[in-house]
PDB file of C-alpha atoms in Angstrom:
ATOM      1  CA  MET A 207      -2.259 -20.107  -5.889  1.00 76.00           C
ATOM      2  CA  LEU A 208       1.083 -19.383  -4.477  1.00 81.00           C
ATOM      3  CA  ILE A 209       3.841 -18.504  -7.733  1.00 84.00           C
ATOM      4  CA  CYS A 210       6.728 -18.007  -5.342  1.00 86.00           C
ATOM      5  CA  SER A 211       7.421 -19.627  -1.775  1.00 85.00           C
ATOM      6  CA  GLY A 212       9.935 -16.142  -1.106  1.00 85.00           C
ATOM      7  CA  ASP A 213      12.913 -16.511   1.494  1.00 85.00           C
ATOM      8  CA  GLY A 214      13.507 -18.409   4.258  1.00 81.00           C
ATOM      9  CA  PRO A 215      10.503 -19.562   7.011  1.00 82.00           C
ATOM     10  CA  ASN A 216       8.592 -16.416   7.018  1.00 81.00           C
ATOM     11  CA  ARG A 217       7.610 -16.047   3.087  1.00 85.00           C
ATOM     12  CA  ASP A 218       9.921 -12.961   2.351  1.00 90.00           C
ATOM     13  CA  GLY A 219       9.486 -11.791  -0.854  1.00 90.00           C
ATOM     14  CA  ALA A 220       6.879 -14.293  -1.136  1.00 92.00           C
ATOM     15  CA  VAL A 221       4.481 -13.792  -4.640  1.00 93.00           C
ATOM     16  CA  GLN A 222       0.604 -14.989  -4.583  1.00 92.00           C
ATOM     17  CA  LEU A 223      -1.933 -15.136  -7.165  1.00 90.00           C
ATOM     18  CA  MET A 224      -5.141 -14.254  -5.534  1.00 89.00           C
ATOM     19  CA  PHE A 225      -8.764 -14.792  -5.987  1.00 86.00           C
ATOM     20  CA  ALA A 226     -11.513 -12.317  -4.678  1.00 85.00           C
ATOM     21  CA  GLU A 227     -14.931 -11.373  -4.185  1.00 85.00           C
ATOM     22  CA  MET A 228     -15.867  -7.679  -4.400  1.00 81.00           C
ATOM     23  CA  GLN A 229     -18.999  -6.952  -3.018  1.00 82.00           C
ATOM     24  CA  MET A 230     -20.462  -2.996  -2.542  1.00 80.00           C
ATOM     25  CA  LEU A 231     -22.257  -1.745  -0.035  1.00 82.00           C
ATOM     26  CA  THR A 232     -25.141  -1.911  -2.179  1.00 82.00           C
ATOM     27  CA  PRO A 233     -27.631  -3.862  -3.516  1.00 82.00           C
ATOM     28  CA  LEU A 234     -27.749  -2.314  -6.807  1.00 86.00           C
ATOM     29  CA  VAL A 235     -24.264  -3.001  -7.862  1.00 82.00           C
ATOM     30  CA  PRO A 236     -23.776  -7.060  -8.160  1.00 84.00           C
ATOM     31  CA  THR A 237     -20.781  -9.058  -6.958  1.00 84.00           C
ATOM     32  CA  ARG A 238     -17.609  -8.471  -8.673  1.00 81.00           C
ATOM     33  CA  GLU A 239     -14.536 -11.371  -9.075  1.00 81.00           C
ATOM     34  CA  VAL A 240     -10.968 -10.481  -9.298  1.00 83.00           C
ATOM     35  CA  TYR A 241      -7.773 -12.095  -9.646  1.00 85.00           C
ATOM     36  CA  PHE A 242      -5.063 -10.237  -8.783  1.00 89.00           C
ATOM     37  CA  VAL A 243      -0.822 -10.756  -7.608  1.00 92.00           C
ATOM     38  CA  ARG A 244       0.002 -10.094  -3.828  1.00 92.00           C
ATOM     39  CA  TYR A 245       3.330  -9.625  -2.943  1.00 94.00           C
ATOM     40  CA  CYS A 246       4.847  -9.673   0.742  1.00 93.00           C
ATOM     41  CA  LYS A 247       7.897  -7.972   1.859  1.00 93.00           C
ATOM     42  CA  GLN A 248       9.567  -8.208   5.296  1.00 92.00           C
ATOM     43  CA  LEU A 249      10.826  -3.843   5.365  1.00 92.00           C
ATOM     44  CA  SER A 250      12.355  -4.475   8.725  1.00 90.00           C
ATOM     45  CA  ALA A 251      11.926  -7.017  12.547  1.00 87.00           C
ATOM     46  CA  GLU A 252       8.332  -4.859  12.537  1.00 87.00           C
ATOM     47  CA  GLN A 253       7.413  -4.369   9.268  1.00 91.00           C
ATOM     48  CA  TRP A 254       5.922  -5.772   6.127  1.00 91.00           C
ATOM     49  CA  ALA A 255       4.964  -4.179   3.073  1.00 93.00           C
ATOM     50  CA  ILE A 256       2.080  -6.203   0.954  1.00 93.00           C
ATOM     51  CA  VAL A 257       1.046  -4.724  -2.161  1.00 94.00           C
ATOM     52  CA  ASP A 258      -1.589  -5.675  -4.949  1.00 93.00           C
ATOM     53  CA  VAL A 259      -2.045  -6.067  -8.804  1.00 91.00           C
ATOM     54  CA  SER A 260      -5.034  -7.445 -10.631  1.00 87.00           C
ATOM     55  CA  ILE A 261      -4.029  -9.046 -13.393  1.00 84.00           C
ATOM     56  CA  ASP A 262      -6.275  -9.991 -16.880  1.00 73.00           C
ATOM     57  CA  LYS A 263      -5.641 -13.259 -17.892  1.00 66.00           C
ATOM     58  CA  VAL A 264      -4.813 -16.419 -15.977  1.00 65.00           C
ATOM     59  CA  GLU A 265      -5.454 -19.211 -17.419  1.00 64.00           C
ATOM     60  CA  GLU A 266      -7.393 -20.143 -20.636  1.00 64.00           C
ATOM     61  CA  ASN A 267      -9.904 -21.823 -19.385  1.00 60.00           C
ATOM     62  CA  ILE A 268     -11.202 -18.998 -17.040  1.00 58.00           C
ATOM     63  CA  ASP A 269     -14.305 -17.361 -17.702  1.00 58.00           C
ATOM     64  CA  ALA A 270     -14.367 -13.759 -19.791  1.00 56.00           C
ATOM     65  CA  SER A 271     -17.031 -11.951 -17.858  1.00 54.00           C
ATOM     66  CA  LEU A 272     -14.512 -12.153 -14.768  1.00 50.00           C
ATOM     67  CA  VAL A 273     -11.865  -9.847 -16.851  1.00 53.00           C
ATOM     68  CA  LYS A 274     -14.444  -6.926 -17.009  1.00 63.00           C
ATOM     69  CA  CYS A 275     -14.080  -6.613 -13.072  1.00 70.00           C
ATOM     70  CA  ARG A 276     -10.397  -4.905 -12.347  1.00 74.00           C
ATOM     71  CA  LYS A 277      -8.840  -3.639  -8.680  1.00 76.00           C
ATOM     72  CA  ARG A 278      -6.522  -0.770  -8.395  1.00 83.00           C
ATOM     73  CA  PRO A 279      -3.432  -1.632  -7.718  1.00 89.00           C
ATOM     74  CA  SER A 280      -3.012  -0.955  -4.133  1.00 90.00           C
ATOM     75  CA  GLY A 281      -1.036  -1.962  -0.821  1.00 92.00           C
ATOM     76  CA  CYS A 282      -0.068  -1.241   2.552  1.00 91.00           C
ATOM     77  CA  ILE A 283       2.711  -1.629   5.400  1.00 91.00           C
ATOM     78  CA  ILE A 284       1.491  -3.538   8.305  1.00 90.00           C
ATOM     79  CA  GLU A 285       3.413  -3.389  11.570  1.00 86.00           C
ATOM     80  CA  ASP A 286       3.560  -5.054  13.816  1.00 80.00           C
ATOM     81  CA  ASN A 287       1.886  -3.713  17.289  1.00 73.00           C
ATOM     82  CA  GLN A 288       1.853  -6.398  19.868  1.00 74.00           C
ATOM     83  CA  MET A 289       1.085  -3.995  23.174  1.00 71.00           C
ATOM     84  CA  VAL A 290      -2.731  -2.473  21.077  1.00 67.00           C
ATOM     85  CA  ILE A 291      -3.369  -6.179  19.958  1.00 66.00           C
ATOM     86  CA  ALA A 292      -2.484  -7.706  23.565  1.00 69.00           C
ATOM     87  CA  SER A 293      -4.731  -5.233  25.537  1.00 70.00           C
ATOM     88  CA  GLY A 294      -7.876  -5.945  23.296  1.00 66.00           C
ATOM     89  CA  GLN A 295      -8.301  -2.203  22.007  1.00 66.00           C
ATOM     90  CA  ALA A 296      -7.287  -3.150  18.389  1.00 66.00           C
ATOM     91  CA  PHE A 297     -10.224  -5.348  18.045  1.00 67.00           C
ATOM     92  CA  GLY A 298     -12.788  -4.061  20.598  1.00 73.00           C
ATOM     93  CA  ALA A 299     -16.206  -3.337  20.711  1.00 76.00           C
ATOM     94  CA  ARG A 300     -15.468   0.428  21.220  1.00 78.00           C
ATOM     95  CA  HIS A 301     -13.570   0.552  18.440  1.00 77.00           C
ATOM     96  CA  TRP A 302     -16.313  -1.926  16.146  1.00 81.00           C
ATOM     97  CA  MET A 303     -18.912   0.559  17.245  1.00 84.00           C
ATOM     98  CA  ALA A 304     -17.271   3.797  15.911  1.00 85.00           C
ATOM     99  CA  THR A 305     -16.610   2.145  12.701  1.00 85.00           C
ATOM    100  CA  LEU A 306     -20.721   0.633  12.769  1.00 87.00           C
ATOM    101  CA  GLN A 307     -21.718   4.494  13.756  1.00 89.00           C
ATOM    102  CA  LEU A 308     -19.969   6.644  11.265  1.00 88.00           C
ATOM    103  CA  GLN A 309     -20.929   3.694   8.440  1.00 89.00           C
ATOM    104  CA  CYS A 310     -24.306   4.642   9.350  1.00 87.00           C
ATOM    105  CA  GLU A 311     -23.921   8.629   9.128  1.00 86.00           C
ATOM    106  CA  ARG A 312     -22.809   8.479   5.562  1.00 83.00           C
ATOM    107  CA  LEU A 313     -25.435   6.008   4.692  1.00 83.00           C
ATOM    108  CA  VAL A 314     -28.092   8.385   6.089  1.00 82.00           C
ATOM    109  CA  PHE A 315     -26.168  11.060   4.492  1.00 75.00           C
ATOM    110  CA  PHE A 316     -26.540   9.408   0.925  1.00 74.00           C
ATOM    111  CA  MET A 317     -30.113   8.332   1.324  1.00 76.00           C
ATOM    112  CA  ALA A 318     -31.555  11.849   2.242  1.00 71.00           C
ATOM    113  CA  THR A 319     -33.505  12.993   0.422  1.00 68.00           C
ATOM    114  CA  ASN A 320     -34.023  16.390   2.630  1.00 66.00           C
ATOM    115  CA  VAL A 321     -30.528  17.567   2.592  1.00 60.00           C
ATOM    116  CA  PRO A 322     -30.988  21.201   1.665  1.00 61.00           C
ATOM    117  CA  THR A 323     -28.448  21.963  -1.253  1.00 62.00           C
ATOM    118  CA  LYS A 324     -28.088  25.664   0.023  1.00 63.00           C
ATOM    119  CA  ASP A 325     -28.017  27.038   3.870  1.00 60.00           C
ATOM    120  CA  SER A 326     -29.352  30.060   5.338  1.00 62.00           C
ATOM    121  CA  THR A 327     -26.889  33.016   3.497  1.00 67.00           C
ATOM    122  CA  GLY A 328     -27.809  30.955   0.404  1.00 59.00           C
ATOM    123  CA  VAL A 329     -24.265  29.583   0.323  1.00 59.00           C
ATOM    124  CA  ALA A 330     -23.802  26.018  -1.580  1.00 59.00           C
ATOM    125  CA  THR A 331     -23.980  22.853   0.942  1.00 57.00           C
ATOM    126  CA  LEU A 332     -22.085  19.996   0.690  1.00 56.00           C
ATOM    127  CA  ALA A 333     -25.142  18.000  -0.459  1.00 52.00           C
ATOM    128  CA  GLY A 334     -25.843  21.246  -2.823  1.00 52.00           C
ATOM    129  CA  ARG A 335     -22.251  20.762  -4.544  1.00 49.00           C
ATOM    130  CA  ARG A 336     -22.440  16.909  -5.147  1.00 50.00           C
ATOM    131  CA  ALA A 337     -25.732  17.845  -6.728  1.00 49.00           C
ATOM    132  CA  SER A 338     -24.473  19.693  -9.190  1.00 48.00           C
TER     133      SER A 338
END
């Protein structure tokens, strides 16, 4: 839902009410639904800032269970980089494969039950520190 359309054809300064369904990387945590406000501001010809902030109450008839989950305030700066996108490197298979590989390694580490808590010299490992 558009709250403020912003200025000009590029909608600089637009404010929107957003709804999102958040999913965790585990089946043990149920899907969460949140409402938040998104503000978009053009910083320069090539840069945009986008900020998201959760809100508690949108309307009287909104399900109360939606208010239980909040998204932390967040934001990012987006910079136009047509050369990287036009070359195919930004969304190429190598990038996706590297991301998937890293995620798989993290999951294997967190699911492992045989990770030693101390190394051969008796110093606590990263897994040992997390278990403490």
